[in-house]
Coordinates of C-alpha atoms in Angstrom, one line a residue:
Chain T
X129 CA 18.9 10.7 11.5
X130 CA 19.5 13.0 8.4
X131 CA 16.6 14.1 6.5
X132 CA 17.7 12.0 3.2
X133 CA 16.8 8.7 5.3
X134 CA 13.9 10.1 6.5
X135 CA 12.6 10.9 3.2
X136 CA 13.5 7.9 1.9
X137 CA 11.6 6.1 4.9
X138 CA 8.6 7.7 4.2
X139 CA 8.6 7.4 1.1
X140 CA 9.1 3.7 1.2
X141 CA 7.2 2.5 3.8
X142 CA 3.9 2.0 2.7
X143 CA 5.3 0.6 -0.5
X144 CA 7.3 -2.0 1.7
X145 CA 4.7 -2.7 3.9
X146 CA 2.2 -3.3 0.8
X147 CA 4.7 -5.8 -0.6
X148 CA 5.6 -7.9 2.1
X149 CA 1.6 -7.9 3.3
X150 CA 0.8 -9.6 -0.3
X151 CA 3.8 -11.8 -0.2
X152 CA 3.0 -13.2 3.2
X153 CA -1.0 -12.8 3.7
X154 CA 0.0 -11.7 7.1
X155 CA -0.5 -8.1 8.2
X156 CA 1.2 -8.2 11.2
X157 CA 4.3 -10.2 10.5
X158 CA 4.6 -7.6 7.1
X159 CA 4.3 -4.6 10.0
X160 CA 6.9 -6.6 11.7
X161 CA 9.2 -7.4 8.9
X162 CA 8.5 -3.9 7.4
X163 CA 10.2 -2.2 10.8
X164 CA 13.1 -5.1 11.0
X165 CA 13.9 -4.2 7.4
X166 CA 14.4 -0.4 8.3
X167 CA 16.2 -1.1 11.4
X168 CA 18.8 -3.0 9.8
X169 CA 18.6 -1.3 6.4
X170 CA 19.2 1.9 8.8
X171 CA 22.3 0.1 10.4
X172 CA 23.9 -0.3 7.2
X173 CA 23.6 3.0 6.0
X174 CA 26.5 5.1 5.2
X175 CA 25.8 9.0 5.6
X176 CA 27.9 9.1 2.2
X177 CA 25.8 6.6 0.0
X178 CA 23.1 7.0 -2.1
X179 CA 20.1 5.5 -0.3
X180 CA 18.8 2.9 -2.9
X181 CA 15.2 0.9 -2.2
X182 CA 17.0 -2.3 -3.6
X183 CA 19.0 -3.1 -0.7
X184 CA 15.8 -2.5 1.6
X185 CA 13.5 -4.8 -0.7
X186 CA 16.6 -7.4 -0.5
X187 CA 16.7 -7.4 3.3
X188 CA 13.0 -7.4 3.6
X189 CA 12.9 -10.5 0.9
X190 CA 15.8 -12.1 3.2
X191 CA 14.0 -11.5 6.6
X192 CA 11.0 -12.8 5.5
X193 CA 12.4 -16.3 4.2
X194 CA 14.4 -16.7 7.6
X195 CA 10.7 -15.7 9.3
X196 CA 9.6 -18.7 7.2
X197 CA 12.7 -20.7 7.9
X198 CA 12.0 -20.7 11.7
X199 CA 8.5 -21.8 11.6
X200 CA 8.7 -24.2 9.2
X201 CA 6.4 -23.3 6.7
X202 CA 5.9 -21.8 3.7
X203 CA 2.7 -19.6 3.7
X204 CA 1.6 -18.5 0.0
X205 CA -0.4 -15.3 -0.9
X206 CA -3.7 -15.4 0.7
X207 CA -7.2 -13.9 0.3
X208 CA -7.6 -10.0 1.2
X209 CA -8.1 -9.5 4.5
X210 CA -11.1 -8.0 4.8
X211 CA -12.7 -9.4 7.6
X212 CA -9.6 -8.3 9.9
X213 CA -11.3 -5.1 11.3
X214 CA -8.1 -3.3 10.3
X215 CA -10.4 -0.7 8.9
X216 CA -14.5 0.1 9.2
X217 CA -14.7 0.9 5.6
X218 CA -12.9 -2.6 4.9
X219 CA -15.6 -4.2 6.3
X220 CA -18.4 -1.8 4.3
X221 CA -17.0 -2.5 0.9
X222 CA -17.1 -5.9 0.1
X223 CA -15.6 -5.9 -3.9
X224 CA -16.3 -9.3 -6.0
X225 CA -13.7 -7.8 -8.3
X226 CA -11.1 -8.1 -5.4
X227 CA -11.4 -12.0 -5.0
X228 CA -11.3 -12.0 -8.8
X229 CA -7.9 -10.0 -9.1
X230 CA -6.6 -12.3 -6.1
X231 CA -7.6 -15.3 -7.7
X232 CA -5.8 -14.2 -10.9
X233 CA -2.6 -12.8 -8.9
X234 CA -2.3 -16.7 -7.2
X235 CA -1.9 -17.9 -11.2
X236 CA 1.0 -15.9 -12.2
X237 CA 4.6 -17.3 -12.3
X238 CA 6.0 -16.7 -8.4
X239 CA 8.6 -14.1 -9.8
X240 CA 6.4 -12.4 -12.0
X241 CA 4.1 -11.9 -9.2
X242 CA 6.7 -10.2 -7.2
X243 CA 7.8 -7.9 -10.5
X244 CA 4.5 -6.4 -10.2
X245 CA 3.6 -6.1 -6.7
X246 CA 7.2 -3.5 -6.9
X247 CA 6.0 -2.0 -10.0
X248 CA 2.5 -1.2 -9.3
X249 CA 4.0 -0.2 -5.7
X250 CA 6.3 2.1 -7.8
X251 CA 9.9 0.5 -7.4
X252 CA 11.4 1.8 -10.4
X253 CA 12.5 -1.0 -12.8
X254 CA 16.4 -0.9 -12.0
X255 CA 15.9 -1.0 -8.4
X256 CA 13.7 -4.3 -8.6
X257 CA 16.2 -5.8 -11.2
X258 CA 19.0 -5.2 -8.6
X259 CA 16.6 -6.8 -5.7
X260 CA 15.9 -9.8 -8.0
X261 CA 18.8 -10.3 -10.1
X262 CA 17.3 -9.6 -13.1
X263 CA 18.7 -7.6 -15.9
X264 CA 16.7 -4.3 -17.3
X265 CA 15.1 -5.9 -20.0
X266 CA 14.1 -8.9 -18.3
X267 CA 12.8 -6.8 -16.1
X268 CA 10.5 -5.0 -18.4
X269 CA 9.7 -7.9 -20.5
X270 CA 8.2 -9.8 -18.0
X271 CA 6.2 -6.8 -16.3
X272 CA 4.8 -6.4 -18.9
X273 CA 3.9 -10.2 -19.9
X274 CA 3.1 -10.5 -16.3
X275 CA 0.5 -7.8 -16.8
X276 CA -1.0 -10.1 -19.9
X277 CA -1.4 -13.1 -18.5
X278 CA -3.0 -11.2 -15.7
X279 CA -5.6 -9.7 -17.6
X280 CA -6.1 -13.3 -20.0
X281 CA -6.6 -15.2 -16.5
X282 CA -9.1 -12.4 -15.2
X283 CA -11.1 -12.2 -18.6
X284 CA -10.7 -16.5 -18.1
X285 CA -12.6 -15.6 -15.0
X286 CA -15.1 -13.6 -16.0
Chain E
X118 CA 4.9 -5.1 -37.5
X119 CA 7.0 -4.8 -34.0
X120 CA 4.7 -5.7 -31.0
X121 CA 5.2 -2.8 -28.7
X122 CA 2.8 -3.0 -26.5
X123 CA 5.4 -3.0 -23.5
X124 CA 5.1 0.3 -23.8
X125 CA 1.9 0.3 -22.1
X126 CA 3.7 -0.8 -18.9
X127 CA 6.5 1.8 -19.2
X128 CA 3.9 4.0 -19.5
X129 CA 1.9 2.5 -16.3
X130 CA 5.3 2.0 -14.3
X131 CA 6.6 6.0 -15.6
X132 CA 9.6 4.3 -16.9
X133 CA 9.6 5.4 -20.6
X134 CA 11.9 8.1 -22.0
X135 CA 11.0 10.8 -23.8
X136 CA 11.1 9.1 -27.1
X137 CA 9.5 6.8 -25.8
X138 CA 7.0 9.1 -24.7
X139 CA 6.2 10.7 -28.3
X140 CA 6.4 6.9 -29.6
X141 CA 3.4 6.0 -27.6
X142 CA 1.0 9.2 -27.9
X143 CA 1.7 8.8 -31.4
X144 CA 0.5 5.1 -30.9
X145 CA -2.5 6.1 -29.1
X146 CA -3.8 8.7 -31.6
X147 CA -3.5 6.7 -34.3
X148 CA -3.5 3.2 -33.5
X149 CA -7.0 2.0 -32.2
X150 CA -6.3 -1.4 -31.0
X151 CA -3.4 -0.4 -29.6
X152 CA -5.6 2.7 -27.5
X153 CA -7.8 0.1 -27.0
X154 CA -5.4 -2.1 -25.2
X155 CA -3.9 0.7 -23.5
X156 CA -7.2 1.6 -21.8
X157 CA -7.9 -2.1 -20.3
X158 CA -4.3 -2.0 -19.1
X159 CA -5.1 1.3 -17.5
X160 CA -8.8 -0.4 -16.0
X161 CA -6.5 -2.9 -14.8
X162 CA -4.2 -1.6 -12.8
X163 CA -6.3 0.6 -11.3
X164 CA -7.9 -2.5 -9.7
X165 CA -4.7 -3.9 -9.4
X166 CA -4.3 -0.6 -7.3
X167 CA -7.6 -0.9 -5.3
X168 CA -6.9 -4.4 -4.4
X169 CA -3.4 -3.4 -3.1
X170 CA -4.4 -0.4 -1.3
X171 CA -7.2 -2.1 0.4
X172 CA -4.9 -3.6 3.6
X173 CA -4.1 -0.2 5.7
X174 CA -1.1 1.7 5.8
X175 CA 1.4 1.2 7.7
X176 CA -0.2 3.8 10.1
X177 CA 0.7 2.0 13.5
X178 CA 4.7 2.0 15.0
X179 CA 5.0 -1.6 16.7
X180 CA 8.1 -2.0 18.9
X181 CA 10.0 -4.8 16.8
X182 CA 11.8 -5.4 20.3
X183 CA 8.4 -5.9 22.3
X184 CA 7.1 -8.2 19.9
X185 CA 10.0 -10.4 19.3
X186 CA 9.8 -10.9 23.4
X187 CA 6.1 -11.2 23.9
X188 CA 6.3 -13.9 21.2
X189 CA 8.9 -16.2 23.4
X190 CA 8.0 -18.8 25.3
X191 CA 8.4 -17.4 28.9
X192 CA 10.2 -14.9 31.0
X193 CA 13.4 -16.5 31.5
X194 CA 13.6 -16.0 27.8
X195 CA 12.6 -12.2 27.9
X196 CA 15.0 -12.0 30.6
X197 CA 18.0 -13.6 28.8
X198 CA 17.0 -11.5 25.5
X199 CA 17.2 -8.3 27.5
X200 CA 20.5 -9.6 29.1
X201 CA 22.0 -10.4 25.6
X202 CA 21.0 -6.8 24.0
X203 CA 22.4 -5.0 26.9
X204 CA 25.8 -6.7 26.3
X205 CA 25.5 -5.5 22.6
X206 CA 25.5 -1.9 22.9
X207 CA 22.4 -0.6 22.5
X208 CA 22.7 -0.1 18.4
X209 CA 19.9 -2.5 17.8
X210 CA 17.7 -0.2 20.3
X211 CA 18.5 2.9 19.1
X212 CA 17.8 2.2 15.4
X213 CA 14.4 1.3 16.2
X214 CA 13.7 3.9 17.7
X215 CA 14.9 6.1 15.3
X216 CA 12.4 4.2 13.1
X217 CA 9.5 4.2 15.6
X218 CA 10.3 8.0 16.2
X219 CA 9.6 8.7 12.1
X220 CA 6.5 6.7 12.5
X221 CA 5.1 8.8 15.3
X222 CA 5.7 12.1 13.3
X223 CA 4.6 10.8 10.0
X224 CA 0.7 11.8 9.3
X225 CA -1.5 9.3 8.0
X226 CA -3.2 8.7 4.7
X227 CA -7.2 7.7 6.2
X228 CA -10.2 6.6 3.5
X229 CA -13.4 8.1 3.7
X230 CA -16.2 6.1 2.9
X231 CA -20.2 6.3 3.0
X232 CA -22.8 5.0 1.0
X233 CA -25.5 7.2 -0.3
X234 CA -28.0 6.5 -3.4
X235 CA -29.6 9.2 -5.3
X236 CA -27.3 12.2 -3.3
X237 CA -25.8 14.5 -6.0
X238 CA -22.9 15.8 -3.2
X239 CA -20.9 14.6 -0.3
X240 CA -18.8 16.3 1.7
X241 CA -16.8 15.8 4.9
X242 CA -16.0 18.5 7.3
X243 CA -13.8 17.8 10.6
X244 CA -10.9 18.8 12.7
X245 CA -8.8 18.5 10.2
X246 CA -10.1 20.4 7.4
X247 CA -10.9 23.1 10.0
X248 CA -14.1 22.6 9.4
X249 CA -13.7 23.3 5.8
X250 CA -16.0 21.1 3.3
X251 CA -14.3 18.7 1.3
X252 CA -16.0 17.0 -1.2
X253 CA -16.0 13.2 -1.8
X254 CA -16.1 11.4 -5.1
X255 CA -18.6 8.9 -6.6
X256 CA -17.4 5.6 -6.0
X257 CA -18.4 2.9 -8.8
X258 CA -22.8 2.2 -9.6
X259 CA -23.4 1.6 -6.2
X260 CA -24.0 4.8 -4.4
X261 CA -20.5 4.8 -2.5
X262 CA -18.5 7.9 -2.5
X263 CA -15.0 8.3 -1.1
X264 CA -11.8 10.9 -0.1
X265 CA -8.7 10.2 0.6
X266 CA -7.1 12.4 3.4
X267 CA -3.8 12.9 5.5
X268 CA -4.1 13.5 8.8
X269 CA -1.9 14.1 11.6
X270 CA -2.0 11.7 14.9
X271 CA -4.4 12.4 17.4
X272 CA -8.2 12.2 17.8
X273 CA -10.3 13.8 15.5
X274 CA -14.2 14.7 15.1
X275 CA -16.1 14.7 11.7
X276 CA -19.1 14.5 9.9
X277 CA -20.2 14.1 6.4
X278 CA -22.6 16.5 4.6
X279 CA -25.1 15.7 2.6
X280 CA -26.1 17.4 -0.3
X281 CA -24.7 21.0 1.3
X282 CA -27.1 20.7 4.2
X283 CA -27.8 17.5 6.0
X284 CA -25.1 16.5 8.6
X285 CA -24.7 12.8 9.0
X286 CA -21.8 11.1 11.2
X287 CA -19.8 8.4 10.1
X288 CA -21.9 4.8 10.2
X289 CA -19.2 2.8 10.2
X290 CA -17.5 4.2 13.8
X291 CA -19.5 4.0 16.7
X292 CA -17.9 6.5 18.6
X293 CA -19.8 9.9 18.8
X294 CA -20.8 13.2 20.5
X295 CA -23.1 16.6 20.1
X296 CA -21.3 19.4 19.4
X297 CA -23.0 22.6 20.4
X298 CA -25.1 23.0 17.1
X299 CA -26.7 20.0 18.0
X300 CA -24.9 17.7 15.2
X301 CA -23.3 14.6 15.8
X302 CA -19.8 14.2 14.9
X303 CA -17.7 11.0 14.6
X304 CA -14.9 10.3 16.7
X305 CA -11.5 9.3 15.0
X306 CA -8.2 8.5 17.2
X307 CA -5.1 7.7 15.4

């Protein structure tokens, strides 16, 4: 495997992983969809292209909905998941401010949920317009508004 | 006046340009309620940022091949699965464990984390800061203080220091032994 890929793998990873985990609420199918996405991103890849995130985030998007597909259920974004054991310090730190933020997250528009789990994940804008079809300024519009109505529904909260 | 408070997310998101960039430090010296906003933005994402970070990295390889099989409904269809691959080639195989090979070398980004009131310092030393102190950072008003380290795969021992002197292992893993100073270190396998 040349080094480019595996830059690019870790690099991406963790970012992938971090998506997919808040779009499902499921940490292992996100580990599982998270190596599924490399596996077949890593088939397609052409030692001659320019590896780009988009086409990773667009298989991952597509593996998860055909995950959903075959049970036959949609499952939404969920609470943290903080009483997993995943960590000893998850279960030491127990943050009210955590629940708030989810609560808040589970308002925003679908979409513009999605923009900002890739931005704050740091997917550079044109790579999550190319994974959503969205054009550049759309893009950084709604990021933005998405951050607003985030911090109107968590003042809402408060 | 133009609203251009998307800024404050190009900023957040490194996406402005360098006019950009001398558009929005003027706006912050000279602009309070614009500083101001860009300030609860910055509060905000660094939530946003806690709240994302919280679930562990991906820090564990899982064999997409094993888990697909474990997951079907008997051994006739394992069997049949690992039939049908064969017949393909192998490519399927070999990709993942390309992918499962990265993860294995890859070192690990592991959290830190102990509560102590009234302490002015915390440290960690361990295997892998060669014993080196490394301080941790206050944490929020509640006496928590944190680090952030990589480390490599394998099984580690630590213990956290406080204020320079006292030598106190991890609470939160059980796992433990002497060393021959007569401190107790924590046990960490990765």
């Amino acid at each position: 495997m040349p080094g480019q890929y595996k830059h690019f793998y870790l690099n991406y990873k963790d970012k992938l992983f971090s998506y997919l985990l808040y779009k499902c609420g499921d940490r292992e199918l996100a580990l599982e969809v998270t190596q599924e996405s490399f596996v077949r991103h890593l088939k397609s890849y052409n030692h001659n292209d320019q590896i780009t995130p988009s086409l990773l985030f667009t298989i991952a998007r597509n593996a998860l909905v055909d995950v959903y597909r075959s049970r036959g259920k949609f499952k939404i974004v969920e609470s943290p998941e903080r009483s997993t054991g995943v960590n000893e310090e998850d279960r030491f730190i127990v943050r009210e401010e955590s629940s708030l933020m989810y609560e808040a997250m589970k308002k925003l528009d679908e979409t513009d949920r999605e923009l900002l789990v890739l931005a704050v994940n740091g997917v550079p804008y044109r790579e999550i317009g190319n994974t959503l079809n969205l054009s550049a300024v759309n893009v950084k519009v709604r990021i933005h508004r998405a951050r607003t109505q985030l911090r109107k529904f968590l003042v809402e909260s408060e | 006046m133009k609203n251009i408070d998307h800024l404050i997310s190009l900023y957040l998101d490194d996406e402005l340009s360098l006019g950009q960039k001398c558009h929005f430090v003027e706006k912050v010296h000279h602009d309070v309620k614009f500083y101001n906003n860009a300030v609860e933005f910055l509060q905000q994402e660094k939530m946003l940022h806690t709240v994302l970070r919280q679930k562990a990295p991906l820090d564990k390889p899982v064999n997409v091949l094993q888990s697909k099989i474990t997951r079907m409904s008997g051994w006739v269809m394992a069997a049949v699965l690992i039939l049908a691959l064969s017949f393909i080639g192998g490519t399927y195989v070999q990709k993942t464990q390309q992918i499962a090979s990265l993860n294995q070398e890859s070192d690990i980004y592991r959290r830190f984390v102990i509560q102590q009131k009234e302490t002015d310092q915390v440290e960690i030393v361990g295997s892998f800061t060669h014993w080196e102190k490394i301080p941790l950072v206050r944490s929020g008003k509640e006496g928590y203080w944190e680090v952030t380290l990589k480390l490599p795969s394998g099984e580690h021992r630590y213990s956290f220091v406080i204020n320079g002197n006292q030598y106190r292992p991890d609470p939160t893993v059980l796992d433990r032994e002497m060393d021959d100073f007569g401190f107790s270190n924590s046990i960490l396998q990765i």
